PDB file of C-alpha atoms in Angstrom:
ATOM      1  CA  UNK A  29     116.988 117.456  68.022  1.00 78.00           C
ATOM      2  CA  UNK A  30     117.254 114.356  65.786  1.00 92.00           C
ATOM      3  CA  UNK A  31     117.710 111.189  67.414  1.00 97.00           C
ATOM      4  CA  UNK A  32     120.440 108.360  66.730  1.00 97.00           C
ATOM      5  CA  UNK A  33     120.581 104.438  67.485  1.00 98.00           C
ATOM      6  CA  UNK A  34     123.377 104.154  69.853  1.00 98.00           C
ATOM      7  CA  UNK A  35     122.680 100.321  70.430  1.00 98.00           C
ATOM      8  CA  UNK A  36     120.778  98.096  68.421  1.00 97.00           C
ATOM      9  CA  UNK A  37     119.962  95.637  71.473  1.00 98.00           C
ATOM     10  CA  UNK A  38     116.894  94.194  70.435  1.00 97.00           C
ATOM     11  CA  UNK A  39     114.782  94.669  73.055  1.00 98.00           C
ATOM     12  CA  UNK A  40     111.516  92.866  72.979  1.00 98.00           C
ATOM     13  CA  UNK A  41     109.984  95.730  75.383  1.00 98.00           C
ATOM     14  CA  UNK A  42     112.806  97.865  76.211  1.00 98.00           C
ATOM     15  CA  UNK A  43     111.928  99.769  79.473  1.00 98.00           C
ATOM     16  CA  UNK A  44     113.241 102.120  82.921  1.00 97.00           C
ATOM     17  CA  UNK A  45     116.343 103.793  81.324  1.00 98.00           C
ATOM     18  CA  UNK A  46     118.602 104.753  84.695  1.00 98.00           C
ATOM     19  CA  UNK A  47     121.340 107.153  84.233  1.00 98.00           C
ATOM     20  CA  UNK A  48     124.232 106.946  86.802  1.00 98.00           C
ATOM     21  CA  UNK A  49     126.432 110.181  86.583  1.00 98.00           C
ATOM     22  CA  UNK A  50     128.860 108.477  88.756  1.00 96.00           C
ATOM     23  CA  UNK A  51     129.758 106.166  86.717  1.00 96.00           C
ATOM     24  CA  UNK A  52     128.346 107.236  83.509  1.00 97.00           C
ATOM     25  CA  UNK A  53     126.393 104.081  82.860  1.00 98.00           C
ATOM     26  CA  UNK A  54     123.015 103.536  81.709  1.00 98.00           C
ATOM     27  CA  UNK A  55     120.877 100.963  82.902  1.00 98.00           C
ATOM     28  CA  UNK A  56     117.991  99.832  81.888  1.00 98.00           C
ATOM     29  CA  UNK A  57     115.868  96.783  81.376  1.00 98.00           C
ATOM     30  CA  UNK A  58     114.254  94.432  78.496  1.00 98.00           C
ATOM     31  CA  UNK A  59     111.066  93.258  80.625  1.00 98.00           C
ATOM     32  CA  UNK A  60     109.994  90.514  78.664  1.00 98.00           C
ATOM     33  CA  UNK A  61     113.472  88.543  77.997  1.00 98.00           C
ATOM     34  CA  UNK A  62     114.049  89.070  82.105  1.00 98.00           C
ATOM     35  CA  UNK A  63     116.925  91.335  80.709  1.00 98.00           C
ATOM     36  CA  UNK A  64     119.097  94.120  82.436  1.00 98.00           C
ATOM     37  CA  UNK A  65     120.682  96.149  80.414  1.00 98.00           C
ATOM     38  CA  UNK A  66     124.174  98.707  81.145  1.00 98.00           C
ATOM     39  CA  UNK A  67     125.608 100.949  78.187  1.00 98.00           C
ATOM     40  CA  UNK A  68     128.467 103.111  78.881  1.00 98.00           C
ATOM     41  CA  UNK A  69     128.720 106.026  76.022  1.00 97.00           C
ATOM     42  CA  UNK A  70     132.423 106.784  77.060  1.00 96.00           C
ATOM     43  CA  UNK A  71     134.293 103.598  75.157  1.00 94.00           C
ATOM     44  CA  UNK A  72     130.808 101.951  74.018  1.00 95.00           C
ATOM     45  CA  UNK A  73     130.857  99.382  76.439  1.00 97.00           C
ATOM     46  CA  UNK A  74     127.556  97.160  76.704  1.00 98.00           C
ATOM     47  CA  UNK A  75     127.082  94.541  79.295  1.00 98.00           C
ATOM     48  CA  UNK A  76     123.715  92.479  79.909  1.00 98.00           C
ATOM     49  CA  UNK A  77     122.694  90.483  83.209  1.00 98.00           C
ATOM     50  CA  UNK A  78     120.023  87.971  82.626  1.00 98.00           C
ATOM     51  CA  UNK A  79     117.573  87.853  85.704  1.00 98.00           C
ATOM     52  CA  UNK A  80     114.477  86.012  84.619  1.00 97.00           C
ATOM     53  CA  UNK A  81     111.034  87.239  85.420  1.00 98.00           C
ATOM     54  CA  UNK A  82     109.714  90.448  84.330  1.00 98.00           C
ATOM     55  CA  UNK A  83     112.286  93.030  85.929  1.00 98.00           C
ATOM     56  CA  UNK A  84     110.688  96.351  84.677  1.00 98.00           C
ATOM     57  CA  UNK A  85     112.395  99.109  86.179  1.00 98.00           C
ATOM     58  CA  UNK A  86     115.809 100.188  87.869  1.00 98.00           C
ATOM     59  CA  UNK A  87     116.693 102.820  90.211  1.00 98.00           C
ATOM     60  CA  UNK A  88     119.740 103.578  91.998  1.00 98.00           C
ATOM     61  CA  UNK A  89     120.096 102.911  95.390  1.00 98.00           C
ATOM     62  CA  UNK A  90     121.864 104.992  98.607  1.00 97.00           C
ATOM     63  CA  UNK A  91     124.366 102.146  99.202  1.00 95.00           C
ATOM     64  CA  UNK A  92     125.689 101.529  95.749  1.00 95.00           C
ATOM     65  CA  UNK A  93     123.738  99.240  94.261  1.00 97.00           C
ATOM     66  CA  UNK A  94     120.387  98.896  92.387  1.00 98.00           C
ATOM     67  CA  UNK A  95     116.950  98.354  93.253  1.00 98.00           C
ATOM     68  CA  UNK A  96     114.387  96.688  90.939  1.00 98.00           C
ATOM     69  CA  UNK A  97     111.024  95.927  90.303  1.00 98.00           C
ATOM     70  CA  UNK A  98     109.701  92.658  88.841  1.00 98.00           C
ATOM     71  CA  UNK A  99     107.125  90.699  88.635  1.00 98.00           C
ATOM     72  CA  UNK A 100     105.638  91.704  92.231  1.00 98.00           C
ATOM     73  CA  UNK A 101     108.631  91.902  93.425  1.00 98.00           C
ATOM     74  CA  UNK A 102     111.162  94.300  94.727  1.00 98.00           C
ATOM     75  CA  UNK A 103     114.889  93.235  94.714  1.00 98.00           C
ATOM     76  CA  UNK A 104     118.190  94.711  95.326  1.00 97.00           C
ATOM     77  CA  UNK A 105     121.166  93.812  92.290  1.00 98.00           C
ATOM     78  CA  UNK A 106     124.907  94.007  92.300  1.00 97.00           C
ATOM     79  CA  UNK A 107     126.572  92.840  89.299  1.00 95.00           C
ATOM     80  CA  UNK A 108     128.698  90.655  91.902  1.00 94.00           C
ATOM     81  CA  UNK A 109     125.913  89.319  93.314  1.00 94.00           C
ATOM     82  CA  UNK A 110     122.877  89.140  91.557  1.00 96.00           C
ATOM     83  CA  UNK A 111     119.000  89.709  92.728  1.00 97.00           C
ATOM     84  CA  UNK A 112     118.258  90.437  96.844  1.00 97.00           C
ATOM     85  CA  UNK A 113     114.890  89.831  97.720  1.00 96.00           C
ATOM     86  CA  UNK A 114     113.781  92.650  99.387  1.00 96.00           C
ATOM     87  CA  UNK A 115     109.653  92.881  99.455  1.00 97.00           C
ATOM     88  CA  UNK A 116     106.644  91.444  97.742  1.00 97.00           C
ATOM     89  CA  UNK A 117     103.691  94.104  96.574  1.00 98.00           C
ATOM     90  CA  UNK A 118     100.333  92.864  97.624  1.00 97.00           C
ATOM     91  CA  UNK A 119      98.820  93.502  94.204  1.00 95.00           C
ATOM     92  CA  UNK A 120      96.233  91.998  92.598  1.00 95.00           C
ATOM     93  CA  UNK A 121      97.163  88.460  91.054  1.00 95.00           C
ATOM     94  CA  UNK A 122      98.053  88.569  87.600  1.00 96.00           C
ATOM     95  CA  UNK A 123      99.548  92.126  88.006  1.00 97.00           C
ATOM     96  CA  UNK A 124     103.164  93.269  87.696  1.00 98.00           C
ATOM     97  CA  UNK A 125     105.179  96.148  87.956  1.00 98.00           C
ATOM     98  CA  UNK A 126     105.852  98.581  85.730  1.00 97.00           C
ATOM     99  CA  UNK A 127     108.230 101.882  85.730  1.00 97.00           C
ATOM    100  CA  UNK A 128     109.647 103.507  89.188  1.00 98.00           C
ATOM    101  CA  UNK A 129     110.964 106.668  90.111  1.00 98.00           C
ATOM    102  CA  UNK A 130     112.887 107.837  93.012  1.00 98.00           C
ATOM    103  CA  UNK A 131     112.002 111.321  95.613  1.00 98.00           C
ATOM    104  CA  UNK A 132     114.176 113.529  97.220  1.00 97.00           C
ATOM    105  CA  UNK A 133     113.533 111.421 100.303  1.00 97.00           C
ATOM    106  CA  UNK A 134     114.501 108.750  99.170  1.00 98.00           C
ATOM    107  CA  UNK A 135     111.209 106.601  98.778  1.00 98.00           C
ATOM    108  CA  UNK A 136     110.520 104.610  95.642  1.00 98.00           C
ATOM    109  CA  UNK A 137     107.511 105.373  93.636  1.00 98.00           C
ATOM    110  CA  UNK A 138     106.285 102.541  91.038  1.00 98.00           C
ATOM    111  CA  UNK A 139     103.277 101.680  89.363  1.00 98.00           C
ATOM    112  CA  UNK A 140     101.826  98.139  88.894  1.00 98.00           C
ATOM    113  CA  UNK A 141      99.347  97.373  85.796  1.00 97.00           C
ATOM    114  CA  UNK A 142      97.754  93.977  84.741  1.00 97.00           C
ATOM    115  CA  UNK A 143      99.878  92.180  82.321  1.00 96.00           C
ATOM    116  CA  UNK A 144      97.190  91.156  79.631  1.00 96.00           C
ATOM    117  CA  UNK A 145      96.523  94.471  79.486  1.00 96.00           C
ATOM    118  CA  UNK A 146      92.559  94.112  80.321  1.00 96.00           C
ATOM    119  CA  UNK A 147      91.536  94.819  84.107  1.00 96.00           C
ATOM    120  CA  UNK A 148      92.086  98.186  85.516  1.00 97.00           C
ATOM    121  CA  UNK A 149      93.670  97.295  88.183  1.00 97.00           C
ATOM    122  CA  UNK A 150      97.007  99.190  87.811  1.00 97.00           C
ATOM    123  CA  UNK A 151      98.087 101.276  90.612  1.00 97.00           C
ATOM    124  CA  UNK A 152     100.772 103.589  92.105  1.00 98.00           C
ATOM    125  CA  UNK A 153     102.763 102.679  95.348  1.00 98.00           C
ATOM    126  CA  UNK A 154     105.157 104.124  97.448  1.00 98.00           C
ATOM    127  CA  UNK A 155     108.245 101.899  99.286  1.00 98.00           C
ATOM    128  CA  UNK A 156     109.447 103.312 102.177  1.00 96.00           C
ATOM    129  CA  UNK A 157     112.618 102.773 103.852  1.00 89.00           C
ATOM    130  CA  UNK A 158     112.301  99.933 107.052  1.00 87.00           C
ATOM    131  CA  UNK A 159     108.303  99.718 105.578  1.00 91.00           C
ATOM    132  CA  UNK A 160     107.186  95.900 105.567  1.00 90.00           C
ATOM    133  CA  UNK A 161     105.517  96.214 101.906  1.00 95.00           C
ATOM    134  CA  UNK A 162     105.064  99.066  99.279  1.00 97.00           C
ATOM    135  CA  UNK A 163     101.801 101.022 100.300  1.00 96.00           C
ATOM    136  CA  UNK A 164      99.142 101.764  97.087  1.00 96.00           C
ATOM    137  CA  UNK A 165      98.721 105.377  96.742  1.00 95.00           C
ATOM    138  CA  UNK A 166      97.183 106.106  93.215  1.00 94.00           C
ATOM    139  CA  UNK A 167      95.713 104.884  90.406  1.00 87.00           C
ATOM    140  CA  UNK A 168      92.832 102.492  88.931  1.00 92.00           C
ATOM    141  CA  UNK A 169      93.741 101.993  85.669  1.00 96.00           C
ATOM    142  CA  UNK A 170      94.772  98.770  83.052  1.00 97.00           C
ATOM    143  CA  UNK A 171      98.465 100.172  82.353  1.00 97.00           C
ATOM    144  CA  UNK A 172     100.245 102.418  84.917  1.00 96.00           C
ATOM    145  CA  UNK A 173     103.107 104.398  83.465  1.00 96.00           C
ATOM    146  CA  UNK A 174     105.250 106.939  85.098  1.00 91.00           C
ATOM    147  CA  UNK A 175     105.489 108.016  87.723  1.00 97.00           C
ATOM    148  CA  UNK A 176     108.164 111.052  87.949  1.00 98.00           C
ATOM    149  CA  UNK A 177     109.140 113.122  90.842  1.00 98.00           C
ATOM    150  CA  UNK A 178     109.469 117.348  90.159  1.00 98.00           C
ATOM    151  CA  UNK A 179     112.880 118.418  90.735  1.00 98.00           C
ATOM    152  CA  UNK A 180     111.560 120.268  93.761  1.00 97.00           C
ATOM    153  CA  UNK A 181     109.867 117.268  94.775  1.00 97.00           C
ATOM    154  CA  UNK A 182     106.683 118.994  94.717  1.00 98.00           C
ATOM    155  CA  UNK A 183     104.436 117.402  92.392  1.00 98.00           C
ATOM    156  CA  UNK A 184     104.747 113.343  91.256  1.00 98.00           C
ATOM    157  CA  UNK A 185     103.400 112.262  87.628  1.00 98.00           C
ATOM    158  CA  UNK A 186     101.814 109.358  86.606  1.00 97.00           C
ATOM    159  CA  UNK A 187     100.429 108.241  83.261  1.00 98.00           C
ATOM    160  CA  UNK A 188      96.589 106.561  82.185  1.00 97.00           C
ATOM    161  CA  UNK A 189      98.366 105.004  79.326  1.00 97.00           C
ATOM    162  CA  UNK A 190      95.057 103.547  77.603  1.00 97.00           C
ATOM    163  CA  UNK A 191      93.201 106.724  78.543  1.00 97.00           C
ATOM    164  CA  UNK A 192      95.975 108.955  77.125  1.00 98.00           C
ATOM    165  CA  UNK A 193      96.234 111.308  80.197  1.00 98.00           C
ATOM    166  CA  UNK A 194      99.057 112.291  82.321  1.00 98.00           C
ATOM    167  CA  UNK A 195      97.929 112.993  86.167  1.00 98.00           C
ATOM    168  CA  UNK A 196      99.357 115.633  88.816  1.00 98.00           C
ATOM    169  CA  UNK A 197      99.330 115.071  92.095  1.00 98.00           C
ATOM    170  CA  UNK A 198     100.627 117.276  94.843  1.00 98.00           C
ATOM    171  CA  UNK A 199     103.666 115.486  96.869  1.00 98.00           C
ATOM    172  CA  UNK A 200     103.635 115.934 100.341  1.00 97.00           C
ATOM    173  CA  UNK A 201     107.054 116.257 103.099  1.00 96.00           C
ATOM    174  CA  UNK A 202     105.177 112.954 104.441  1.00 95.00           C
ATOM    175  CA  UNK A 203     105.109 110.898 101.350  1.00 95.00           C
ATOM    176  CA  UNK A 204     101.138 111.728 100.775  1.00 96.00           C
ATOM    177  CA  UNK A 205      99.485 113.043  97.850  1.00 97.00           C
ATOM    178  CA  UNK A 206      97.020 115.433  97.519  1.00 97.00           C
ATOM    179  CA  UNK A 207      94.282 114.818  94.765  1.00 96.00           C
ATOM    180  CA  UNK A 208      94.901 114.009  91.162  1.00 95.00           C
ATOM    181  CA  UNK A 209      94.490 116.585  88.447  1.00 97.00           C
ATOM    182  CA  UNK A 210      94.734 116.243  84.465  1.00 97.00           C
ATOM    183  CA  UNK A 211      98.423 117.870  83.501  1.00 98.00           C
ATOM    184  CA  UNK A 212      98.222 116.822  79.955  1.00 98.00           C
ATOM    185  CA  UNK A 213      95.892 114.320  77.302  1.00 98.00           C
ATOM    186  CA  UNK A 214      97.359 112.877  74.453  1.00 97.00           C
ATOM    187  CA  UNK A 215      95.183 112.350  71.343  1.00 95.00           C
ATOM    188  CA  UNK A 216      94.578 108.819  69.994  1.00 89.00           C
ATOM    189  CA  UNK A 217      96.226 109.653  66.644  1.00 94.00           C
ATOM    190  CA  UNK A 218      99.332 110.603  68.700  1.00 97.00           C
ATOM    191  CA  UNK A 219     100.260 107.280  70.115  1.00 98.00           C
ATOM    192  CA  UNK A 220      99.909 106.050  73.923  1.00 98.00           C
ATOM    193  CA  UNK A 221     101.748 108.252  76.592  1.00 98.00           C
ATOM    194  CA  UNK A 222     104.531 105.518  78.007  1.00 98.00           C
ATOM    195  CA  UNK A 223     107.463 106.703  80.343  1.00 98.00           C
ATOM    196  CA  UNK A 224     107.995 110.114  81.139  1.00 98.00           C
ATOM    197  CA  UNK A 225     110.713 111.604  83.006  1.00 98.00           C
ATOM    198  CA  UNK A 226     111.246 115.468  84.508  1.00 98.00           C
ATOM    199  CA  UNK A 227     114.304 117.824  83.436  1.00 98.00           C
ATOM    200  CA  UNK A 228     115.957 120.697  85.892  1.00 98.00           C
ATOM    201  CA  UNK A 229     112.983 122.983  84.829  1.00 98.00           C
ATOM    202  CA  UNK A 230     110.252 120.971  85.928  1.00 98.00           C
ATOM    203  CA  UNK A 231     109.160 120.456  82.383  1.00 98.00           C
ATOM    204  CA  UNK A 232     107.881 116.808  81.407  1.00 98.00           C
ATOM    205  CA  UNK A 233     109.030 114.204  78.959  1.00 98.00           C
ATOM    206  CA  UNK A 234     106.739 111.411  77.567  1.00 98.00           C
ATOM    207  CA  UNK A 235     107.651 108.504  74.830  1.00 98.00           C
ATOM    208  CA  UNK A 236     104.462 108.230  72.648  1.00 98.00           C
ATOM    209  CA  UNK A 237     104.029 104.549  72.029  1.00 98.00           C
ATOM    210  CA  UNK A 238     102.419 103.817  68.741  1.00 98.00           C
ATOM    211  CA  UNK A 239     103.404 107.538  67.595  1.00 98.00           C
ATOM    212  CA  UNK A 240     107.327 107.484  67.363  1.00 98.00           C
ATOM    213  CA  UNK A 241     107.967 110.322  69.225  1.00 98.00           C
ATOM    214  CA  UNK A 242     108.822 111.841  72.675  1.00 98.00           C
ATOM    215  CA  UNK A 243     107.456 115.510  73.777  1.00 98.00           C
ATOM    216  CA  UNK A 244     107.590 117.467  76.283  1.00 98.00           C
ATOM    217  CA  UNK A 245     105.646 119.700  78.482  1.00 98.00           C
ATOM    218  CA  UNK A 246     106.279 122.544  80.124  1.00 98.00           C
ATOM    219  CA  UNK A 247     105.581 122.709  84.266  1.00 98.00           C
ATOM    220  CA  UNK A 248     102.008 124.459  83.138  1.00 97.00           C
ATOM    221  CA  UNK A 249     101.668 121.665  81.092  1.00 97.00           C
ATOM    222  CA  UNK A 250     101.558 123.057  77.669  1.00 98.00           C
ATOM    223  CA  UNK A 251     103.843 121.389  74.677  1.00 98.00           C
ATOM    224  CA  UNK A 252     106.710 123.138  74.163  1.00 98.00           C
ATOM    225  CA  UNK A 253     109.191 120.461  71.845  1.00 98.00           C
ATOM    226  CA  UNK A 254     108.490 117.107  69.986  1.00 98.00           C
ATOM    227  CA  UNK A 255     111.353 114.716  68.889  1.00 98.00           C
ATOM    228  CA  UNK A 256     110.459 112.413  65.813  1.00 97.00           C
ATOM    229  CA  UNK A 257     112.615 109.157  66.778  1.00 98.00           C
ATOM    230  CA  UNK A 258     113.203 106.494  64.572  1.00 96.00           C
ATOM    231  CA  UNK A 259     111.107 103.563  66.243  1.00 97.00           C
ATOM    232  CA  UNK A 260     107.436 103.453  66.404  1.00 98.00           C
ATOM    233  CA  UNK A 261     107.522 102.232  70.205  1.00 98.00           C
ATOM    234  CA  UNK A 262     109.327 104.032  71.944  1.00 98.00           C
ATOM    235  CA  UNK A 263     109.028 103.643  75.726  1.00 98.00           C
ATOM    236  CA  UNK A 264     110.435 106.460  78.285  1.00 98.00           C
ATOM    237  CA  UNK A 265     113.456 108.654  78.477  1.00 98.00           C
ATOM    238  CA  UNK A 266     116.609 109.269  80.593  1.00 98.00           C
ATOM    239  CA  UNK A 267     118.254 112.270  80.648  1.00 98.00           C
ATOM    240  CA  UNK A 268     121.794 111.763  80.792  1.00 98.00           C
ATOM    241  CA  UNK A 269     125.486 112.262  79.685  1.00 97.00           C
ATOM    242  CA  UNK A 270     128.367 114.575  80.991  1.00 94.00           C
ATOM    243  CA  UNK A 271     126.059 117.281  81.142  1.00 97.00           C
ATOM    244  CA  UNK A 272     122.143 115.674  81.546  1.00 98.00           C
ATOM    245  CA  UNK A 273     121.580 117.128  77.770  1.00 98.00           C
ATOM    246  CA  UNK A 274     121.536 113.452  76.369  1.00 98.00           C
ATOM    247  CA  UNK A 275     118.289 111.982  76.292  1.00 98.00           C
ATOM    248  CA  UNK A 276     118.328 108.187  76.063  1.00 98.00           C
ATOM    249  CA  UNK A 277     115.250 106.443  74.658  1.00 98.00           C
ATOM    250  CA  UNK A 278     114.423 103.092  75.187  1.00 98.00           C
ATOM    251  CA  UNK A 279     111.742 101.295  72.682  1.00 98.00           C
ATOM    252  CA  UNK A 280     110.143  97.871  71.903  1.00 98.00           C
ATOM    253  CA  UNK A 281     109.815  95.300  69.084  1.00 98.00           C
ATOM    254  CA  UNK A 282     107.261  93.438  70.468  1.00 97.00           C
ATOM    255  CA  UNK A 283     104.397  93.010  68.106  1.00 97.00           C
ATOM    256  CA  UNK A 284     106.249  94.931  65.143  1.00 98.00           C
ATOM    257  CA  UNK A 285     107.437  92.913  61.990  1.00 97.00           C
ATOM    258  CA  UNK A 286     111.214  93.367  61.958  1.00 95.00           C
ATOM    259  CA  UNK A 287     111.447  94.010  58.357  1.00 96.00           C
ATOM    260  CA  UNK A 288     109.397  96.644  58.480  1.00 96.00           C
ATOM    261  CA  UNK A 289     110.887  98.239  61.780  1.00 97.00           C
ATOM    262  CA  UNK A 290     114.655  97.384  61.883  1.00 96.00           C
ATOM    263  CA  UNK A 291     115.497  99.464  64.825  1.00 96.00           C
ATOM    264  CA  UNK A 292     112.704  98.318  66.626  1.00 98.00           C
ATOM    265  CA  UNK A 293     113.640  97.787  70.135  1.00 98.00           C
ATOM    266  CA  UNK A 294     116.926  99.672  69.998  1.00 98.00           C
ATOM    267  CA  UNK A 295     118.447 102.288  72.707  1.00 98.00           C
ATOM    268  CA  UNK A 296     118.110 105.780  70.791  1.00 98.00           C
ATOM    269  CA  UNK A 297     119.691 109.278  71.549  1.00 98.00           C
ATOM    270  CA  UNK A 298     119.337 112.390  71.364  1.00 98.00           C
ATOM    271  CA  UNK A 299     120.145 116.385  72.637  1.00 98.00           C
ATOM    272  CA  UNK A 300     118.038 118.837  74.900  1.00 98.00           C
ATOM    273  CA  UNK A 301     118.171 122.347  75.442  1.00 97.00           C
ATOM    274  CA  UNK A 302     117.309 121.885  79.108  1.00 98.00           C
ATOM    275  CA  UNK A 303     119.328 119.472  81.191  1.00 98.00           C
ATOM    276  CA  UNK A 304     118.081 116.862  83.383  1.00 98.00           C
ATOM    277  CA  UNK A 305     119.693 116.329  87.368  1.00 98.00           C
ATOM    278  CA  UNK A 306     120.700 113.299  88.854  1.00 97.00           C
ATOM    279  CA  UNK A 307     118.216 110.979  90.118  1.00 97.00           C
ATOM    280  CA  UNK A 308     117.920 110.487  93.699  1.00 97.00           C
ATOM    281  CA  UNK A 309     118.318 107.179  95.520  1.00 98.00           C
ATOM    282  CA  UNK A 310     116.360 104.490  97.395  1.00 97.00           C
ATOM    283  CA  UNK A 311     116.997 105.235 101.256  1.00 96.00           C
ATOM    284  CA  UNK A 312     118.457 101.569 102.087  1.00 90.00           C
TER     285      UNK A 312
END
């Protein structure tokens, strides 16, 4: 599994890699040049959308289009016609959001974290379809990361990035979650669990920030592959292509000296053994 630069894009903190089988686009977003990004692998095609802010993640939506988090903010996107406010998240001041996910009910799942990276007061909400605001479910931590959704929707994931440890929580029919247990810890020396993403198995990707490198678990949480990638901040994963066995990486440049890290910020690639499935969409 050696991985590939498939766009050097520059990104100063690459982030929320979206893969739309439908249309076999990639989104994703650059959060701190207020960037959204879309590659297409079949002809090579890249388009950007500037947007402004902080937009940090992107998830497809049940009516076509896009929803996206940034700054506290949610907003709808079409290419056509830009940014839809759709609700504010009654986080703390001087928070933002951070990556999203999607359940099999249709209800978006996001983190917020604090953007100078000092007060632990990331947490993890839930947006409901027809709700007034997103609802804080989890967390208490400086840097939210995650979450994911189990294939079987039975378990969401969500990432202590400073503290190195990925958390489990059961996923109830109702949108609750039952209490959080330690799936996985990631040394110091290994880099800082970022994104993570689940494939058809259940298992569990994470991009090691600091340790250029993604792994991934298995559902009883033990390590079963690691992926040296050529980036040393790499930020979560998308499983993706004609059959889900691509795994797009997204990565950052921010803080790195570009001569020393060329391909810093840069969309990466590589193959799985076991596929990921297609993401589901906001309930709109």
């Amino acid at each position: 599994m050696k991985a590939e630069l498939v766009w050097s894009v520059g990104a100063r903190l690459g982030e929320g890699p979206l893969w739309v089988p439908e249309r076999g686009w990639l989104w994703f977003v650059d959060i701190k040049q207020g960037l959204l990004h879309r590659f297409t692998p079949e002809g090579g095609a890249r388009d950007s959308f500037p947007l402004g802010g902080q937009p940090s993640f992107v998830v497809a939506a049940d009516d076509g289009g896009l929803v996206i988090g940034s700054d506290l903010q949610l907003f709808g996107f079409r290419p056509e016609t830009g940014l839809t406010p759709l609700a504010a998240v009654p986080a703390t001041p001087g928070d933002r959001t951070n990556d999203g996910c999607v359940d099999r009910a249709g209800r978006l799942w996001f983190g917020t974290m604090h953007d100078g990276e000092r007060d632990a007061t990331g947490r993890i909400w839930c947006y409901r379809h027809g709700a007034a605001a997103p609802e804080p479910l989890a967390g208490g931590c400086v840097i939210t990361n995650g979450p994911a959704v189990s294939p079987d929707g039975a378990w969401l994931y969500h990432v202590d990035t400073l503290a190195g440890i990925i958390w489990r929580h059961a996923l109830h029919d109702d949108g609750g979650l039952g209490p959080g247990a330690r799936f996985a810890e990631i040394a110091r020396g290994e880099g800082h669990p970022d994104g993570i993403v689940c494939d058809a198995e259940g298992g569990l990707w994470v991009a090691l920030w600091g340790g250029a490198a993604a792994v991934r678990y298995s559902p009883a949480g033990q390590r079963t592959d690691r992926v040296a990638l050529p980036c040393a901040q790499p930020t979560k994963l998308a499983l993706g292509g004609r059959d889900f066995r691509t795994a797009y990486v997204t990565s950052a440049a921010i803080g790195l000296d570009p001569a020393a890290h060329p391909a810093a910020g840069g969309l990466f690639a590589f193959e799985v053994a076991v596929p990921g499935f297609a993401a589901p969409k906001v309930a709109r």
